[in-house]
JSON list of C-alpha atoms and ligand atoms in Angstrom, two decimals:
[
{"chain": "A", "resi": 187, "resn": "MET", "atom": "CA", "xyz": [-135.37, -17.04, 14.37]},
{"chain": "A", "resi": 188, "resn": "LEU", "atom": "CA", "xyz": [-134.92, -13.33, 14.75]},
{"chain": "A", "resi": 189, "resn": "ASN", "atom": "CA", "xyz": [-137.28, -10.48, 15.44]},
{"chain": "A", "resi": 190, "resn": "LYS", "atom": "CA", "xyz": [-136.99, -7.88, 13.41]},
{"chain": "A", "resi": 191, "resn": "ARG", "atom": "CA", "xyz": [-135.58, -5.23, 16.09]},
{"chain": "A", "resi": 192, "resn": "MET", "atom": "CA", "xyz": [-132.65, -8.12, 16.75]},
{"chain": "A", "resi": 193, "resn": "VAL", "atom": "CA", "xyz": [-131.92, -8.30, 13.04]},
{"chain": "A", "resi": 194, "resn": "LYS", "atom": "CA", "xyz": [-131.91, -4.23, 12.61]},
{"chain": "A", "resi": 195, "resn": "ALA", "atom": "CA", "xyz": [-129.23, -4.11, 15.31]},
{"chain": "A", "resi": 196, "resn": "LEU", "atom": "CA", "xyz": [-127.04, -6.81, 14.03]},
{"chain": "A", "resi": 197, "resn": "ASN", "atom": "CA", "xyz": [-126.94, -5.65, 10.77]},
{"chain": "A", "resi": 198, "resn": "MET", "atom": "CA", "xyz": [-125.89, -1.88, 12.16]},
{"chain": "A", "resi": 199, "resn": "GLN", "atom": "CA", "xyz": [-123.24, -3.98, 14.33]},
{"chain": "A", "resi": 200, "resn": "ILE", "atom": "CA", "xyz": [-121.98, -5.27, 11.21]},
{"chain": "A", "resi": 201, "resn": "ASN", "atom": "CA", "xyz": [-121.60, -2.03, 9.92]},
{"chain": "A", "resi": 202, "resn": "ASN", "atom": "CA", "xyz": [-119.61, -1.07, 13.02]},
{"chain": "A", "resi": 203, "resn": "GLU", "atom": "CA", "xyz": [-117.30, -3.58, 12.75]},
{"chain": "A", "resi": 204, "resn": "LEU", "atom": "CA", "xyz": [-116.67, -2.87, 9.01]},
{"chain": "A", "resi": 205, "resn": "TYR", "atom": "CA", "xyz": [-116.21, 0.71, 9.86]},
{"chain": "A", "resi": 206, "resn": "SER", "atom": "CA", "xyz": [-113.70, -0.57, 12.68]},
{"chain": "A", "resi": 207, "resn": "ALA", "atom": "CA", "xyz": [-111.67, -2.61, 9.88]},
{"chain": "A", "resi": 208, "resn": "TYR", "atom": "CA", "xyz": [-111.76, 0.51, 7.73]},
{"chain": "A", "resi": 209, "resn": "LEU", "atom": "CA", "xyz": [-110.64, 2.56, 10.59]},
{"chain": "A", "resi": 210, "resn": "TYR", "atom": "CA", "xyz": [-107.44, 0.11, 11.17]},
{"chain": "A", "resi": 211, "resn": "LEU", "atom": "CA", "xyz": [-106.63, -0.31, 7.80]},
{"chain": "A", "resi": 212, "resn": "SER", "atom": "CA", "xyz": [-106.03, 3.60, 7.55]},
{"chain": "A", "resi": 213, "resn": "MET", "atom": "CA", "xyz": [-104.00, 3.42, 10.67]},
{"chain": "A", "resi": 214, "resn": "SER", "atom": "CA", "xyz": [-102.03, 0.83, 8.92]},
{"chain": "A", "resi": 215, "resn": "ALA", "atom": "CA", "xyz": [-101.61, 2.63, 6.09]},
{"chain": "A", "resi": 216, "resn": "HIS", "atom": "CA", "xyz": [-100.65, 6.10, 8.19]},
{"chain": "A", "resi": 217, "resn": "SER", "atom": "CA", "xyz": [-98.35, 4.15, 10.17]},
{"chain": "A", "resi": 218, "resn": "THR", "atom": "CA", "xyz": [-96.44, 2.80, 6.84]},
{"chain": "A", "resi": 219, "resn": "PHE", "atom": "CA", "xyz": [-96.26, 6.48, 5.74]},
{"chain": "A", "resi": 220, "resn": "ILE", "atom": "CA", "xyz": [-94.60, 7.61, 8.77]},
{"chain": "A", "resi": 221, "resn": "GLY", "atom": "CA", "xyz": [-91.88, 4.50, 8.57]},
{"chain": "A", "resi": 222, "resn": "MET", "atom": "CA", "xyz": [-93.12, 2.26, 11.34]},
{"chain": "A", "resi": 223, "resn": "LYS", "atom": "CA", "xyz": [-93.68, -1.29, 9.75]},
{"chain": "A", "resi": 224, "resn": "GLY", "atom": "CA", "xyz": [-94.49, -2.72, 12.99]},
{"chain": "A", "resi": 225, "resn": "PHE", "atom": "CA", "xyz": [-97.70, -0.29, 14.12]},
{"chain": "A", "resi": 226, "resn": "ALA", "atom": "CA", "xyz": [-98.37, -1.00, 10.24]},
{"chain": "A", "resi": 227, "resn": "ASN", "atom": "CA", "xyz": [-98.53, -4.50, 10.59]},
{"chain": "A", "resi": 228, "resn": "TRP", "atom": "CA", "xyz": [-100.08, -4.51, 14.14]},
{"chain": "A", "resi": 229, "resn": "PHE", "atom": "CA", "xyz": [-102.99, -2.17, 12.82]},
{"chain": "A", "resi": 230, "resn": "MET", "atom": "CA", "xyz": [-103.32, -4.93, 9.70]},
{"chain": "A", "resi": 231, "resn": "VAL", "atom": "CA", "xyz": [-103.80, -7.75, 11.92]},
{"chain": "A", "resi": 232, "resn": "GLN", "atom": "CA", "xyz": [-106.54, -5.60, 14.04]},
{"chain": "A", "resi": 233, "resn": "TYR", "atom": "CA", "xyz": [-107.72, -4.80, 10.29]},
{"chain": "A", "resi": 234, "resn": "GLN", "atom": "CA", "xyz": [-108.19, -8.73, 9.76]},
{"chain": "A", "resi": 235, "resn": "GLU", "atom": "CA", "xyz": [-109.64, -9.41, 12.98]},
{"chain": "A", "resi": 236, "resn": "GLU", "atom": "CA", "xyz": [-112.64, -6.81, 12.45]},
{"chain": "A", "resi": 237, "resn": "MET", "atom": "CA", "xyz": [-113.60, -8.38, 8.99]},
{"chain": "A", "resi": 238, "resn": "THR", "atom": "CA", "xyz": [-113.52, -11.52, 10.74]},
{"chain": "A", "resi": 239, "resn": "HIS", "atom": "CA", "xyz": [-116.17, -9.99, 13.61]},
{"chain": "A", "resi": 240, "resn": "ALA", "atom": "CA", "xyz": [-118.50, -8.34, 11.00]},
{"chain": "A", "resi": 241, "resn": "MET", "atom": "CA", "xyz": [-118.38, -12.05, 9.23]},
{"chain": "A", "resi": 242, "resn": "LYS", "atom": "CA", "xyz": [-119.06, -13.47, 12.47]},
{"chain": "A", "resi": 243, "resn": "ILE", "atom": "CA", "xyz": [-122.22, -11.27, 12.89]},
{"chain": "A", "resi": 244, "resn": "TYR", "atom": "CA", "xyz": [-123.16, -11.79, 8.86]},
{"chain": "A", "resi": 245, "resn": "ASP", "atom": "CA", "xyz": [-122.90, -15.78, 9.21]},
{"chain": "A", "resi": 246, "resn": "TYR", "atom": "CA", "xyz": [-125.07, -15.96, 12.49]},
{"chain": "A", "resi": 247, "resn": "ILE", "atom": "CA", "xyz": [-127.67, -13.17, 10.85]},
{"chain": "A", "resi": 248, "resn": "ASN", "atom": "CA", "xyz": [-127.73, -15.87, 7.83]},
{"chain": "A", "resi": 249, "resn": "ASP", "atom": "CA", "xyz": [-127.95, -18.86, 10.09]},
{"chain": "A", "resi": 250, "resn": "GLN", "atom": "CA", "xyz": [-130.41, -17.82, 11.90]},
{"chain": "A", "resi": 251, "resn": "GLY", "atom": "CA", "xyz": [-132.79, -17.24, 9.20]},
{"chain": "A", "resi": 252, "resn": "GLY", "atom": "CA", "xyz": [-132.91, -13.03, 9.19]},
{"chain": "A", "resi": 253, "resn": "GLN", "atom": "CA", "xyz": [-132.26, -11.09, 6.30]},
{"chain": "A", "resi": 254, "resn": "VAL", "atom": "CA", "xyz": [-128.36, -9.15, 6.01]},
{"chain": "A", "resi": 255, "resn": "LYS", "atom": "CA", "xyz": [-128.35, -5.74, 5.11]},
{"chain": "A", "resi": 256, "resn": "LEU", "atom": "CA", "xyz": [-125.47, -3.94, 4.60]},
{"chain": "A", "resi": 257, "resn": "MET", "atom": "CA", "xyz": [-125.08, -0.12, 4.72]},
{"chain": "A", "resi": 258, "resn": "ALA", "atom": "CA", "xyz": [-122.35, 2.76, 3.64]},
{"chain": "A", "resi": 259, "resn": "VAL", "atom": "CA", "xyz": [-119.27, 2.17, 5.39]},
{"chain": "A", "resi": 260, "resn": "ALA", "atom": "CA", "xyz": [-117.87, 5.71, 6.66]},
{"chain": "A", "resi": 261, "resn": "GLU", "atom": "CA", "xyz": [-115.01, 7.02, 5.07]},
{"chain": "A", "resi": 262, "resn": "PRO", "atom": "CA", "xyz": [-112.40, 6.95, 8.36]},
{"chain": "A", "resi": 263, "resn": "PRO", "atom": "CA", "xyz": [-109.32, 9.62, 9.08]},
{"chain": "A", "resi": 264, "resn": "ALA", "atom": "CA", "xyz": [-106.23, 9.45, 7.07]},
{"chain": "A", "resi": 265, "resn": "GLU", "atom": "CA", "xyz": [-104.42, 11.58, 9.27]},
{"chain": "A", "resi": 266, "resn": "PHE", "atom": "CA", "xyz": [-103.26, 10.20, 13.11]},
{"chain": "A", "resi": 267, "resn": "GLY", "atom": "CA", "xyz": [-100.41, 11.86, 14.82]},
{"chain": "A", "resi": 268, "resn": "SER", "atom": "CA", "xyz": [-97.83, 10.18, 16.53]},
{"chain": "A", "resi": 269, "resn": "PRO", "atom": "CA", "xyz": [-98.32, 6.46, 17.55]},
{"chain": "A", "resi": 270, "resn": "LEU", "atom": "CA", "xyz": [-99.95, 7.47, 21.08]},
{"chain": "A", "resi": 271, "resn": "ASP", "atom": "CA", "xyz": [-102.50, 9.47, 19.38]},
{"chain": "A", "resi": 272, "resn": "MET", "atom": "CA", "xyz": [-103.04, 6.49, 17.08]},
{"chain": "A", "resi": 273, "resn": "PHE", "atom": "CA", "xyz": [-103.77, 4.10, 20.20]},
{"chain": "A", "resi": 274, "resn": "GLU", "atom": "CA", "xyz": [-105.58, 6.79, 22.08]},
{"chain": "A", "resi": 275, "resn": "LYS", "atom": "CA", "xyz": [-107.73, 7.26, 19.20]},
{"chain": "A", "resi": 276, "resn": "THR", "atom": "CA", "xyz": [-107.99, 2.93, 18.78]},
{"chain": "A", "resi": 277, "resn": "LEU", "atom": "CA", "xyz": [-108.87, 3.06, 22.81]},
{"chain": "A", "resi": 278, "resn": "LYS", "atom": "CA", "xyz": [-111.58, 5.50, 22.70]},
{"chain": "A", "resi": 279, "resn": "HIS", "atom": "CA", "xyz": [-112.92, 3.49, 19.27]},
{"chain": "A", "resi": 280, "resn": "GLU", "atom": "CA", "xyz": [-112.89, 0.41, 21.32]},
{"chain": "A", "resi": 281, "resn": "ARG", "atom": "CA", "xyz": [-114.89, 1.37, 23.93]},
{"chain": "A", "resi": 282, "resn": "PHE", "atom": "CA", "xyz": [-117.91, 2.76, 21.96]},
{"chain": "A", "resi": 283, "resn": "ILE", "atom": "CA", "xyz": [-117.57, -0.75, 20.45]},
{"chain": "A", "resi": 284, "resn": "THR", "atom": "CA", "xyz": [-117.91, -2.38, 23.89]},
{"chain": "A", "resi": 285, "resn": "LYS", "atom": "CA", "xyz": [-121.37, 0.07, 24.52]},
{"chain": "A", "resi": 286, "resn": "CYS", "atom": "CA", "xyz": [-122.50, -1.46, 20.98]},
{"chain": "A", "resi": 287, "resn": "ILE", "atom": "CA", "xyz": [-121.89, -4.70, 22.15]},
{"chain": "A", "resi": 288, "resn": "ASN", "atom": "CA", "xyz": [-123.43, -4.33, 25.49]},
{"chain": "A", "resi": 289, "resn": "ASP", "atom": "CA", "xyz": [-126.31, -2.67, 24.01]},
{"chain": "A", "resi": 290, "resn": "LEU", "atom": "CA", "xyz": [-127.18, -5.53, 22.09]},
{"chain": "A", "resi": 291, "resn": "VAL", "atom": "CA", "xyz": [-126.79, -7.59, 24.73]},
{"chain": "A", "resi": 292, "resn": "ASP", "atom": "CA", "xyz": [-129.17, -5.62, 26.60]},
{"chain": "A", "resi": 293, "resn": "LEU", "atom": "CA", "xyz": [-131.74, -5.96, 23.67]},
{"chain": "A", "resi": 294, "resn": "ALA", "atom": "CA", "xyz": [-131.49, -9.37, 23.73]},
{"chain": "A", "resi": 295, "resn": "VAL", "atom": "CA", "xyz": [-132.30, -9.67, 27.25]},
{"chain": "A", "resi": 296, "resn": "LYS", "atom": "CA", "xyz": [-135.27, -7.62, 26.57]},
{"chain": "A", "resi": 297, "resn": "GLU", "atom": "CA", "xyz": [-136.22, -9.58, 23.73]},
{"chain": "A", "resi": 298, "resn": "LYS", "atom": "CA", "xyz": [-135.80, -12.57, 25.55]},
{"chain": "A", "resi": 299, "resn": "ASP", "atom": "CA", "xyz": [-133.40, -14.03, 22.95]},
{"chain": "A", "resi": 300, "resn": "HIS", "atom": "CA", "xyz": [-131.33, -16.34, 24.58]},
{"chain": "A", "resi": 301, "resn": "ALA", "atom": "CA", "xyz": [-129.36, -17.37, 21.47]},
{"chain": "A", "resi": 302, "resn": "THR", "atom": "CA", "xyz": [-128.18, -14.04, 20.34]},
{"chain": "A", "resi": 303, "resn": "ASN", "atom": "CA", "xyz": [-127.09, -13.55, 24.00]},
{"chain": "A", "resi": 304, "resn": "ILE", "atom": "CA", "xyz": [-125.83, -16.42, 24.03]},
{"chain": "A", "resi": 305, "resn": "PHE", "atom": "CA", "xyz": [-123.81, -15.54, 20.88]},
{"chain": "A", "resi": 306, "resn": "LEU", "atom": "CA", "xyz": [-123.10, -12.17, 21.87]},
{"chain": "A", "resi": 307, "resn": "GLN", "atom": "CA", "xyz": [-121.27, -13.29, 24.95]},
{"chain": "A", "resi": 308, "resn": "TRP", "atom": "CA", "xyz": [-118.08, -14.04, 22.71]},
{"chain": "A", "resi": 309, "resn": "PHE", "atom": "CA", "xyz": [-118.40, -10.47, 21.71]},
{"chain": "A", "resi": 310, "resn": "VAL", "atom": "CA", "xyz": [-118.23, -9.16, 25.60]},
{"chain": "A", "resi": 311, "resn": "THR", "atom": "CA", "xyz": [-115.15, -11.16, 26.02]},
{"chain": "A", "resi": 312, "resn": "GLU", "atom": "CA", "xyz": [-113.12, -10.03, 23.02]},
{"chain": "A", "resi": 313, "resn": "GLN", "atom": "CA", "xyz": [-114.09, -6.39, 24.16]},
{"chain": "A", "resi": 314, "resn": "ILE", "atom": "CA", "xyz": [-112.32, -6.93, 27.39]},
{"chain": "A", "resi": 315, "resn": "GLU", "atom": "CA", "xyz": [-109.36, -8.39, 25.87]},
{"chain": "A", "resi": 316, "resn": "GLU", "atom": "CA", "xyz": [-109.47, -5.74, 22.61]},
{"chain": "A", "resi": 317, "resn": "GLU", "atom": "CA", "xyz": [-109.47, -2.84, 25.51]},
{"chain": "A", "resi": 318, "resn": "ALA", "atom": "CA", "xyz": [-106.61, -4.40, 27.84]},
{"chain": "A", "resi": 319, "resn": "ASN", "atom": "CA", "xyz": [-104.39, -4.58, 24.74]},
{"chain": "A", "resi": 320, "resn": "ASP", "atom": "CA", "xyz": [-104.62, -0.95, 23.59]},
{"chain": "A", "resi": 321, "resn": "ASN", "atom": "CA", "xyz": [-104.17, 0.20, 27.48]},
{"chain": "A", "resi": 322, "resn": "ASP", "atom": "CA", "xyz": [-101.01, -1.87, 27.78]},
{"chain": "A", "resi": 323, "resn": "ILE", "atom": "CA", "xyz": [-99.51, -0.47, 24.06]},
{"chain": "A", "resi": 324, "resn": "ILE", "atom": "CA", "xyz": [-100.60, 3.43, 25.61]},
{"chain": "A", "resi": 325, "resn": "SER", "atom": "CA", "xyz": [-98.61, 2.34, 28.80]},
{"chain": "A", "resi": 326, "resn": "LYS", "atom": "CA", "xyz": [-95.36, 1.67, 27.09]},
{"chain": "A", "resi": 327, "resn": "LEU", "atom": "CA", "xyz": [-95.98, 4.33, 24.88]},
{"chain": "A", "resi": 328, "resn": "LYS", "atom": "CA", "xyz": [-96.21, 6.63, 27.30]},
{"chain": "A", "resi": 329, "resn": "LEU", "atom": "CA", "xyz": [-93.19, 5.30, 29.36]},
{"chain": "A", "resi": 330, "resn": "VAL", "atom": "CA", "xyz": [-90.96, 5.55, 26.47]},
{"chain": "A", "resi": 331, "resn": "GLY", "atom": "CA", "xyz": [-92.38, 9.26, 25.28]},
{"chain": "A", "resi": 332, "resn": "LYS", "atom": "CA", "xyz": [-90.43, 10.33, 22.05]},
{"chain": "A", "resi": 333, "resn": "GLU", "atom": "CA", "xyz": [-87.42, 8.95, 22.87]},
{"chain": "A", "resi": 334, "resn": "GLY", "atom": "CA", "xyz": [-86.23, 6.84, 19.26]},
{"chain": "A", "resi": 335, "resn": "ASN", "atom": "CA", "xyz": [-84.85, 4.28, 20.92]},
{"chain": "A", "resi": 336, "resn": "GLY", "atom": "CA", "xyz": [-87.96, 3.04, 22.84]},
{"chain": "A", "resi": 337, "resn": "LEU", "atom": "CA", "xyz": [-90.47, 3.63, 20.10]},
{"chain": "A", "resi": 338, "resn": "PHE", "atom": "CA", "xyz": [-87.77, 1.24, 17.68]},
{"chain": "A", "resi": 339, "resn": "MET", "atom": "CA", "xyz": [-88.39, -1.48, 20.40]},
{"chain": "A", "resi": 340, "resn": "ILE", "atom": "CA", "xyz": [-91.99, -1.14, 20.65]},
{"chain": "A", "resi": 341, "resn": "ASP", "atom": "CA", "xyz": [-92.29, -1.03, 16.69]},
{"chain": "A", "resi": 342, "resn": "LYS", "atom": "CA", "xyz": [-90.11, -4.36, 16.56]},
{"chain": "A", "resi": 343, "resn": "GLU", "atom": "CA", "xyz": [-92.62, -5.91, 19.01]},
{"chain": "A", "resi": 344, "resn": "LEU", "atom": "CA", "xyz": [-95.90, -4.63, 17.08]},
{"chain": "A", "resi": 345, "resn": "ALA", "atom": "CA", "xyz": [-94.08, -6.36, 14.07]},
{"chain": "A", "resi": 346, "resn": "ALA", "atom": "CA", "xyz": [-94.47, -9.84, 15.75]},
{"chain": "A", "resi": 347, "resn": "ARG", "atom": "CA", "xyz": [-98.36, -10.01, 15.69]},
{"chain": "A", "resi": 348, "resn": "VAL", "atom": "CA", "xyz": [-99.80, -12.29, 13.58]},
{"chain": "A", "resi": 349, "resn": "PHE", "atom": "CA", "xyz": [-103.20, -12.75, 12.49]},
{"chain": "A", "resi": 350, "resn": "THR", "atom": "CA", "xyz": [-105.21, -15.97, 13.95]},
{"chain": "A", "resi": 351, "resn": "PRO", "atom": "CA", "xyz": [-108.41, -16.58, 12.73]},
{"chain": "A", "resi": 352, "resn": "PRO", "atom": "CA", "xyz": [-111.21, -17.39, 15.54]},
{"chain": "A", "resi": 353, "resn": "ALA", "atom": "CA", "xyz": [-112.17, -20.73, 15.90]},
{"chain": "A", "resi": 354, "resn": "PRO", "atom": "CA", "xyz": [-115.62, -21.02, 13.87]},
{"chain": "A", "resi": 355, "resn": "SER", "atom": "CA", "xyz": [-119.04, -20.90, 15.91]},
{"chain": "A", "resi": 356, "resn": "LYS", "atom": "CA", "xyz": [-120.90, -23.53, 16.92]},
{"chain": "A", "resi": 357, "resn": "GLU", "atom": "CA", "xyz": [-123.64, -22.75, 14.74]},
{"chain": "A", "resi": 358, "resn": "SER", "atom": "CA", "xyz": [-121.38, -22.63, 11.62]},
{"chain": "A", "resi": 359, "resn": "GLN", "atom": "CA", "xyz": [-120.19, -25.63, 11.99]},
{"chain": "A", "resi": 360, "resn": "ALA", "atom": "CA", "xyz": [-123.21, -27.63, 12.29]},
{"chain": "B", "resi": 46, "resn": "FEO", "atom": "FE1", "xyz": [-114.62, -5.95, 16.74]},
{"chain": "B", "resi": 46, "resn": "FEO", "atom": "FE2", "xyz": [-112.09, -4.29, 17.94]},
{"chain": "B", "resi": 46, "resn": "FEO", "atom": "O1", "xyz": [-114.10, -4.71, 17.89]}
]
């Protein structure tokens, strides 16, 4: 059973994850527009991942007898500049999401909500991976600069990313 403060905070995080999905979908569209199909693929996979994050929280609230409340999703930017600009904006956004997850964990601890604390640990680990991936790609992009061949190689590498749905959480399997 979730208390009201926790439900409100989790509903806010559904909105944050949906905005993340929307932001990366917009970055995918921008990548296609500038002719970088590999980048477009990477951001499309990221969009799909963010939708699963939103749905994971949606399922958790339902499983715990809380009421899901969907809110308006803000309009993301449509212009992002170079691939490096896009990934720097991605990292900045993911750091914001990490802070949101940490705040949720703090609230779960404060409210002595052990189930939600355990549920959120998946997101804590996921954020480490998300920030590491972004940092890795930013390093490569800085290394090649505006050099066409290098960008072409990175675009090719990002074209290989495939969406893998996360394993269902225990509470959804029961
Ligand atoms: Fe769902 Fe990229 O954090």
